[in-house]
Coordinates of C-alpha atoms in Angstrom, one line a residue:
X856 CA 14.1 208.5 92.4
X857 CA 16.4 206.4 90.3
X858 CA 19.1 206.9 92.9
X859 CA 16.8 205.6 95.6
X860 CA 15.8 202.5 93.5
X861 CA 19.4 201.8 92.9
X862 CA 20.3 202.1 96.5
X863 CA 17.5 199.6 97.4
X864 CA 18.7 197.2 94.7
X865 CA 22.2 197.4 96.0
X866 CA 21.0 196.8 99.6
X867 CA 18.9 193.8 98.6
X868 CA 21.7 192.3 96.5
X869 CA 24.1 192.6 99.5
X870 CA 21.4 191.0 101.8
X871 CA 20.8 188.1 99.4
X872 CA 24.5 187.6 99.0
X873 CA 24.9 187.4 102.8
X874 CA 22.1 184.9 103.0
X875 CA 23.5 182.8 100.2
X876 CA 26.7 182.5 102.1
X877 CA 24.9 180.2 104.6
X878 CA 22.4 178.6 102.2
X879 CA 23.0 175.4 100.3
X880 CA 20.5 174.0 97.9
X881 CA 20.3 170.2 97.3
X882 CA 17.4 169.3 95.0
X883 CA 14.2 170.1 96.9
X884 CA 15.8 169.9 100.4
X885 CA 17.1 173.1 102.1
X886 CA 19.5 173.3 105.0
X887 CA 19.9 176.5 107.0
X888 CA 22.8 176.5 109.5
X889 CA 26.0 178.2 110.4
X890 CA 28.3 175.4 109.2
X891 CA 27.1 174.6 105.7
X892 CA 26.0 171.0 106.6
X893 CA 23.9 169.3 103.9
X894 CA 20.2 168.6 104.9
X895 CA 18.8 165.2 105.9
X896 CA 17.1 163.5 102.9
X897 CA 13.9 163.0 104.9
X898 CA 13.5 166.7 105.8
X899 CA 12.2 169.4 103.5
X900 CA 14.0 171.9 105.6
X901 CA 16.9 171.1 108.0
X902 CA 17.4 174.1 110.3
X903 CA 20.1 174.4 112.9
X904 CA 20.0 177.4 115.3
X905 CA 20.5 178.3 118.9
X906 CA 18.4 181.5 119.0
X907 CA 15.6 181.1 116.5
X908 CA 12.4 179.1 116.1
X909 CA 10.7 177.4 113.2
X910 CA 7.1 177.0 112.0
X911 CA 6.8 173.3 111.2
X912 CA 4.6 171.8 108.4
X913 CA 0.9 171.3 109.2
X914 CA -0.9 168.2 107.8
X915 CA -3.7 165.6 108.5
X916 CA -3.1 162.3 110.2
X917 CA -3.4 160.4 106.9
X918 CA -0.8 162.7 105.4
X919 CA 1.5 162.1 108.4
X920 CA 1.2 158.4 108.2
X921 CA 1.9 158.5 104.4
X922 CA 5.5 159.8 104.9
X923 CA 7.9 157.2 103.6
X924 CA 10.9 156.3 105.8
X925 CA 10.5 159.2 108.2
X926 CA 13.7 160.4 109.9
X927 CA 14.3 160.1 113.6
X928 CA 12.9 163.2 115.4
X929 CA 10.9 164.3 112.3
X930 CA 8.2 166.8 113.4
X931 CA 4.8 167.6 112.0
X932 CA 1.7 169.3 113.3
X933 CA -1.5 167.2 112.9
X934 CA -4.5 169.3 112.1
X935 CA -7.3 166.7 112.4
X936 CA -8.2 164.0 114.9
X937 CA -6.2 164.6 118.0
X938 CA -4.3 167.7 117.1
X939 CA -0.8 168.4 118.2
X940 CA 2.9 168.1 117.5
X941 CA 4.0 164.6 116.5
X942 CA 7.6 163.4 116.5
X943 CA 8.8 160.2 114.9
X944 CA 10.9 157.7 117.0
X945 CA 12.8 155.3 114.8
X946 CA 13.7 153.0 117.8
X947 CA 10.0 152.1 118.2
X948 CA 8.9 152.9 114.7
X949 CA 6.1 155.0 116.1
X950 CA 4.8 158.5 115.9
X951 CA 4.5 160.0 119.3
X952 CA 2.4 163.0 120.2
X953 CA 3.9 165.7 122.3
X954 CA 1.5 166.5 125.1
X955 CA 1.8 168.8 128.1
X956 CA -1.7 168.2 129.6
X957 CA -1.5 166.4 133.0
X958 CA -5.2 165.5 132.8
X959 CA -4.9 164.0 129.3
X960 CA -7.1 160.9 128.8
X961 CA -4.9 157.7 128.5
X962 CA -7.5 156.1 126.3
X963 CA -7.2 159.0 123.9
X964 CA -3.4 158.4 123.7
X965 CA -3.9 154.7 123.1
X966 CA -6.5 155.3 120.5
X967 CA -4.2 157.5 118.4
X968 CA -1.8 155.1 117.0
X969 CA -0.5 154.3 113.5
X970 CA -3.8 152.6 112.5
X971 CA -6.1 154.7 114.8
X972 CA -9.6 155.5 113.8
X973 CA -10.5 157.1 117.1
X974 CA -12.5 154.2 118.5
X975 CA -10.2 151.1 118.2
X976 CA -6.8 150.4 119.8
X977 CA -4.6 148.7 117.4
X978 CA -1.1 149.9 118.3
X979 CA -0.5 147.6 121.3
X980 CA 0.8 144.0 121.0
X981 CA 0.0 143.4 124.7
X982 CA -2.0 145.1 127.5
X983 CA -1.3 145.0 131.2
X984 CA -4.0 146.2 133.7
X985 CA -3.4 146.4 137.4
X986 CA 0.4 145.9 137.2
X987 CA 3.5 147.9 136.3
X988 CA 5.5 145.1 134.7
X989 CA 5.3 144.1 131.0
X990 CA 2.5 141.6 130.3
X991 CA 3.3 138.0 129.2
X992 CA 0.1 137.5 127.2
X993 CA -2.1 139.6 125.0
X994 CA -4.1 140.8 128.0
X995 CA -2.8 140.3 131.5
X996 CA -5.1 141.5 134.4
X997 CA -3.8 141.5 137.9
X998 CA -7.0 142.4 139.7
X999 CA -10.7 141.3 140.0
X1000 CA -12.8 141.4 136.8
X1001 CA -16.3 142.8 137.1
X1002 CA -18.6 141.8 134.2
X1003 CA -21.7 143.9 134.0
X1004 CA -24.5 143.2 131.6
X1005 CA -25.5 145.5 128.8
X1006 CA -27.7 148.3 130.2
X1007 CA -30.5 147.0 128.0
X1008 CA -32.1 144.4 130.3
X1009 CA -28.8 143.7 132.0
X1010 CA -28.5 140.4 130.2
X1011 CA -26.1 139.1 127.6
X1012 CA -24.7 135.8 126.3
X1013 CA -21.0 135.9 125.2
X1014 CA -20.1 133.3 122.6
X1015 CA -17.6 132.7 119.8
X1016 CA -17.5 135.9 117.7
X1017 CA -21.0 136.9 118.8
X1018 CA -23.2 137.6 121.7
X1019 CA -26.9 137.3 122.5
X1020 CA -29.0 139.7 124.5
X1021 CA -31.3 138.1 127.0
X1022 CA -34.5 139.1 128.7
X1023 CA -33.6 139.1 132.4
X1024 CA -32.3 142.0 134.6
X1025 CA -29.7 139.9 136.5
X1026 CA -27.8 137.2 134.6
X1027 CA -24.8 137.2 132.4
X1028 CA -24.2 134.3 130.1
X1029 CA -20.9 133.1 128.5
X1030 CA -22.3 130.8 125.8
X1031 CA -20.1 128.2 124.1
X1032 CA -21.9 125.5 122.0
X1033 CA -23.6 123.1 124.4
X1034 CA -22.6 124.9 127.6
X1035 CA -22.7 128.3 129.2
X1036 CA -21.5 130.3 132.1
X1037 CA -24.4 132.0 133.8
X1038 CA -24.4 134.5 136.6
X1039 CA -28.0 134.3 138.0
X1040 CA -27.7 137.1 140.5
X1041 CA -27.7 136.8 144.3
X1042 CA -24.1 135.3 144.2
X1043 CA -25.2 132.5 141.9
X1044 CA -23.1 131.0 139.1
X1045 CA -24.2 128.3 136.7
X1046 CA -22.1 126.3 134.2
X1047 CA -24.0 124.6 131.5
X1048 CA -27.8 124.5 131.0
X1049 CA -29.1 124.2 134.6
X1050 CA -31.7 125.6 136.8
X1051 CA -31.5 128.8 138.7
X1052 CA -29.7 127.5 141.7
X1053 CA -29.8 129.2 145.1
X1054 CA -27.9 132.0 146.6
X1055 CA -24.2 131.5 147.0
X1056 CA -24.2 128.4 144.7
X1057 CA -22.4 127.2 141.6
X1058 CA -23.9 124.6 139.2
X1059 CA -22.4 122.8 136.3
X1060 CA -23.9 120.4 133.7
X1061 CA -22.3 118.8 130.7
X1062 CA -25.4 116.8 129.6
X1063 CA -24.1 113.5 131.2
X1064 CA -23.1 114.7 134.6
X1065 CA -23.3 117.6 136.9
X1066 CA -21.6 119.2 139.9
X1067 CA -23.3 121.6 142.2
X1068 CA -21.8 123.8 144.9
X1069 CA -24.5 125.3 146.9
X1070 CA -24.9 126.4 150.5
X1071 CA -21.4 125.2 151.5
X1072 CA -22.0 121.6 150.1
X1073 CA -20.9 119.7 147.0
X1074 CA -23.5 117.6 145.1
X1075 CA -22.3 115.3 142.3
X1076 CA -24.8 113.7 139.9
X1077 CA -23.6 111.5 137.1
X1078 CA -26.1 110.0 134.6
X1079 CA -23.4 107.6 133.2
X1080 CA -21.9 104.7 135.2
X1081 CA -18.4 105.8 134.2
X1082 CA -18.6 109.2 135.9
X1083 CA -15.5 109.9 137.9
X1084 CA -14.1 112.6 140.1
X1085 CA -10.3 113.3 139.9
X1086 CA -9.0 115.1 143.0
X1087 CA -5.4 116.1 143.0
X1088 CA -3.2 117.8 145.6
X1089 CA -4.4 118.3 149.1
X1090 CA -8.1 118.0 149.5
X1091 CA -9.9 119.0 152.7
X1092 CA -13.4 117.7 153.2
X1093 CA -15.5 118.8 156.2
X1094 CA -18.6 116.9 155.1
X1095 CA -19.3 114.4 152.3
X1096 CA -22.8 113.1 151.5
X1097 CA -23.2 110.1 149.2
X1098 CA -26.6 109.9 147.5
X1099 CA -28.0 112.2 150.2
X1100 CA -28.0 109.4 152.8
X1101 CA -24.6 108.2 153.6
X1102 CA -21.5 110.2 154.5
X1103 CA -18.2 110.5 156.2
X1104 CA -18.2 111.5 159.9
X1105 CA -17.9 115.2 160.6
X1106 CA -15.9 114.7 163.9
X1107 CA -12.2 114.1 164.1
X1108 CA -11.2 110.5 165.1
X1109 CA -8.7 109.6 167.8
X1110 CA -5.4 107.7 167.7
X1111 CA -5.8 104.0 166.7
X1112 CA -9.4 104.5 165.6
X1113 CA -10.8 103.3 162.3
X1114 CA -13.8 103.9 160.0
X1115 CA -16.6 101.4 160.2
X1116 CA -20.1 101.2 158.6
X1117 CA -23.0 101.3 161.1
X1118 CA -26.4 99.8 160.6
X1119 CA -27.5 102.9 158.7
X1120 CA -24.7 102.6 156.2
X1121 CA -22.9 105.7 157.5
X1122 CA -19.2 105.7 158.2
X1123 CA -18.2 106.4 161.8
X1124 CA -15.1 106.3 164.0
X1125 CA -14.6 103.3 166.2
X1126 CA -11.9 102.1 168.5
X1127 CA -9.8 99.4 166.9
X1128 CA -10.2 95.8 168.1
X1129 CA -6.5 95.1 167.5
X1130 CA -3.7 97.1 169.0
X1131 CA 0.0 97.2 168.2
X1132 CA 3.0 97.2 170.6
X1133 CA 6.2 97.4 168.5
X1134 CA 6.1 94.5 166.2
X1135 CA 3.4 92.7 168.3
X1136 CA -0.4 92.9 167.6
X1137 CA -3.0 92.0 170.2
X1138 CA -6.8 92.0 170.6
X1139 CA -7.8 94.7 173.0
X1140 CA -11.1 93.2 174.3
X1141 CA -13.9 90.8 173.5
X1142 CA -13.8 87.3 172.0
X1143 CA -12.8 86.0 168.6
X1144 CA -14.8 83.3 166.9
X1145 CA -13.5 81.1 164.0
X1146 CA -16.3 79.3 162.3
X1147 CA -18.3 80.4 165.2
X1148 CA -20.5 83.5 165.3
X1149 CA -21.1 83.4 169.0
X1150 CA -17.7 83.0 170.7
X1151 CA -17.8 82.6 174.5
X1152 CA -14.0 82.7 175.2
X1153 CA -11.2 84.8 173.9
X1154 CA -10.6 82.4 171.0
X1155 CA -13.5 80.1 170.2
X1156 CA -12.7 77.7 167.3
X1157 CA -15.1 75.2 165.9
X1158 CA -13.6 72.7 163.6
X1159 CA -10.0 71.5 162.9
X1160 CA -6.9 73.6 163.2
X1161 CA -3.2 73.0 162.4
X1162 CA -0.2 74.0 164.5
X1163 CA 3.2 73.4 162.9
X1164 CA 6.2 74.4 165.0
X1165 CA 8.6 71.7 164.0
X1166 CA 7.9 69.4 167.0
X1167 CA 4.7 67.8 165.6
X1168 CA 4.6 64.1 165.0
X1169 CA 2.3 61.1 164.9
X1170 CA 0.8 60.3 168.3
X1171 CA 2.1 63.5 169.9
X1172 CA -0.1 65.6 172.1
X1173 CA -0.2 69.4 172.4
X1174 CA 1.0 70.5 175.8
X1175 CA 1.6 73.8 177.6
X1176 CA 4.4 74.8 179.9
X1177 CA 4.1 76.9 183.0
X1178 CA 3.9 80.1 180.9
X1179 CA 1.2 78.8 178.6
X1180 CA 3.6 78.1 175.6
X1181 CA 2.2 75.2 173.6
X1182 CA 4.3 72.5 171.9
X1183 CA 3.9 69.0 170.6
X1184 CA 5.1 66.3 173.0
X1185 CA 5.2 62.5 172.9
X1186 CA 2.1 61.0 174.5
X1187 CA 3.8 58.7 177.1
X1188 CA 7.2 57.6 178.2
X1189 CA 7.4 54.3 180.1
X1190 CA 10.0 52.8 182.5
X1191 CA 9.8 49.6 184.5
X1192 CA 11.8 47.3 186.8
X1193 CA 11.3 43.6 187.8
X1194 CA 13.1 41.2 190.1
X1195 CA 11.8 43.0 193.2
X1196 CA 12.8 40.2 195.6
X1197 CA 16.4 41.4 196.0
X1198 CA 16.2 41.8 199.8
X1199 CA 13.8 41.4 202.8
X1200 CA 13.4 43.9 205.7
X1201 CA 12.1 44.0 209.3
X1202 CA 9.8 47.1 209.4
X1203 CA 8.9 49.1 212.4
X1204 CA 6.2 51.8 212.6
X1205 CA 8.6 54.1 210.6
X1206 CA 8.4 54.0 206.8
X1207 CA 11.5 52.3 205.2
X1208 CA 12.3 51.1 201.7
X1209 CA 11.9 47.5 200.5
X1210 CA 12.9 46.1 197.1
X1211 CA 15.1 47.6 194.3
X1212 CA 15.2 51.3 193.2
X1213 CA 13.9 52.3 189.8
X1214 CA 15.7 55.4 188.4
X1215 CA 13.8 57.4 185.7
X1216 CA 14.6 60.5 183.6
X1217 CA 11.7 63.0 183.3
X1218 CA 11.8 64.7 179.9
X1219 CA 9.0 67.3 180.0
X1220 CA 8.6 70.0 182.5
X1221 CA 4.8 70.0 182.4
X1222 CA 4.2 66.3 182.5
X1223 CA 3.2 64.0 185.4
X1224 CA 4.6 60.6 186.5
X1225 CA 2.2 57.8 187.0
X1226 CA 3.6 54.8 189.0
X1227 CA 1.9 51.3 189.2
X1228 CA 3.1 48.4 191.4
X1229 CA 1.8 44.9 190.9
X1230 CA 3.5 42.1 192.8
X1231 CA 3.2 39.6 195.6
X1232 CA 4.4 40.2 199.2
X1233 CA 5.3 37.9 202.1
X1234 CA 5.6 38.6 205.8
X1235 CA 7.6 36.0 207.7
X1236 CA 6.2 37.1 211.1
X1237 CA 3.8 39.9 212.1
X1238 CA 5.3 39.9 215.7
X1239 CA 3.5 42.6 217.6
X1240 CA 2.2 44.3 214.4
X1241 CA -1.5 44.2 213.4
X1242 CA -0.7 44.7 209.8
X1243 CA 2.0 45.6 207.3
X1244 CA 1.4 48.7 205.0
X1245 CA 3.0 49.5 201.6
X1246 CA 3.1 52.8 199.5
X1247 CA 4.9 54.2 196.5
X1248 CA 7.4 57.1 196.8
X1249 CA 9.4 59.2 194.3
X1250 CA 12.6 60.7 195.7
X1251 CA 11.5 59.5 199.1
X1252 CA 8.3 61.6 199.0
X1253 CA 4.8 60.2 198.9
X1254 CA 2.0 61.6 196.7
X1255 CA -1.3 63.0 197.6
X1256 CA -2.8 61.1 194.7
X1257 CA -2.2 57.5 195.5
X1258 CA -3.5 54.1 196.6
X1259 CA -1.7 52.0 199.3
X1260 CA -1.7 48.3 200.0
X1261 CA -1.9 46.3 203.3
X1262 CA -1.5 42.7 204.5
X1263 CA -3.3 42.1 207.8
X1264 CA -2.1 39.8 210.7
X1265 CA -4.1 36.6 211.1
X1266 CA -5.4 36.5 207.6
X1267 CA -2.5 35.5 205.4
X1268 CA 1.2 36.0 205.5
X1269 CA 1.4 36.0 201.6
X1270 CA -0.8 38.2 199.4
X1271 CA -0.9 40.1 196.1
X1272 CA -0.6 43.9 196.3
X1273 CA -1.5 46.5 193.6
X1274 CA -0.8 50.2 194.1
X1275 CA -0.9 53.4 192.0
X1276 CA 0.4 56.9 192.6
X1277 CA 0.5 60.1 190.5
X1278 CA 3.3 62.6 191.0
X1279 CA 2.8 66.2 189.7
X1280 CA 5.1 69.2 189.4
X1281 CA 8.3 67.2 189.2
X1282 CA 11.2 68.9 187.5
X1283 CA 12.8 67.4 184.5
X1284 CA 15.8 65.2 185.1
X1285 CA 16.6 62.1 187.2
X1286 CA 14.2 60.7 189.9
X1287 CA 14.1 57.6 192.1
X1288 CA 11.0 55.4 192.4
X1289 CA 10.8 52.8 195.3
X1290 CA 8.3 50.9 197.4
X1291 CA 8.1 51.8 201.1
X1292 CA 6.8 49.6 204.0
X1293 CA 6.0 50.0 207.7
X1294 CA 4.4 47.9 210.5
X1295 CA 1.1 49.0 212.1
X1296 CA 1.0 48.8 215.9
X1297 CA 4.3 47.1 216.5
X1298 CA 7.1 45.4 214.5
X1299 CA 7.3 42.6 212.0
X1300 CA 10.0 40.6 210.3
X1301 CA 10.9 39.1 206.9
X1302 CA 8.9 41.3 204.6
X1303 CA 9.8 40.5 201.0
X1304 CA 8.4 41.6 197.6
X1305 CA 7.7 38.9 194.9
X1306 CA 9.0 36.2 197.1
X1307 CA 8.2 33.5 194.5
X1308 CA 9.7 35.4 191.6
X1309 CA 6.4 35.5 189.7
X1310 CA 7.1 38.6 187.6
X1311 CA 6.1 41.4 189.9
X1312 CA 7.1 44.9 188.6
X1313 CA 7.2 48.6 189.2
X1314 CA 6.0 50.5 186.0
X1315 CA 6.2 54.3 185.5
X1316 CA 4.6 56.4 182.8
X1317 CA 5.4 60.1 182.0
X1318 CA 2.2 61.6 180.6
X1319 CA 0.1 64.7 180.3

């Protein structure tokens, strides 16, 4: 018996000695390995092996979170709350639960953080929903948000740090001091204290003004005179009603049309009265009245007007050329010649000149030449002629607007003659003016103008 006990003692001693060869003790930390490496200070037991397992410590969540300066990859098994193996990650300073359940609830994982109490998520600095990129704000949602009322009556006000249950079964309020966001049901949204609205509408009220979007129209009502609407960017308006009565036209205008107000106060498209052609502008149709509300011609002016083109002057007249261009011109230009008794002639029935030639210079293209002859005339002998006739010619051509003079045989061989002729459409430049004479019914002799030298003259006037 003693021999057996001794043998067992020897065996145990040898086994303990073998174990002690690979066991190092450092305070309360133990390292078990094949190389004699000291244990990590954060581990109660630091085991290194390639063919053996270990049963790790078991503790509550509070005990796990109370570990000071946990080492990277430190393992514990949590026995309460969400049970399982937890490993510490010093790169994120978080405990992470090892899970192998593919159907595990994400909310459960999020709810099991450092400060988790199983119903509040406090581990996350930011939350992204509907996207796989890091959020840029506390909560970033890349999708539609559906707000559903509390099951109790389906009605709730949301305000600052509080909410208020309502009494309806449809609406949802977001309450903020003097205003609220209200979903009235049937696609209705109300901002501020307002009525129920209609289906598909949005109403807003800030006590002094309101904006309503209902049934595809915009209604703006301001109680204060300084109510303004600020529209920025590109604004497309299909229909705009002002005070329920006046509005912009719904149709699209054409080129060169403009907006005008009709008798009802509405704006409508109208063809422009003035048109442009390059740098020119012209009136397309109708008449223009100045100081005249009933014009009868294209330009009907009542009263004075002023035309200053650099040619104006005292006593000048406004004249037009062949193209209708107006300018100021001198009223009249006179020329004359006396001493008409320079020679006598023996006229036949063919017109011939008598007396001197008056040469004039016509200045204006659109003027006329008036010629007056006042002188005495003498016929030495009528011969076979019954009379001697006189007329005025310019450039040897008579006028259709003239008066001729005549001295008859048997009455008097000496008489006073007075003639006038108007010559139109003469070009500018030099022209000759002269008296022509002929015998009527035969021939005569010794026809002389101003035979006594009593001041007879040929006078021309260029006028308009």
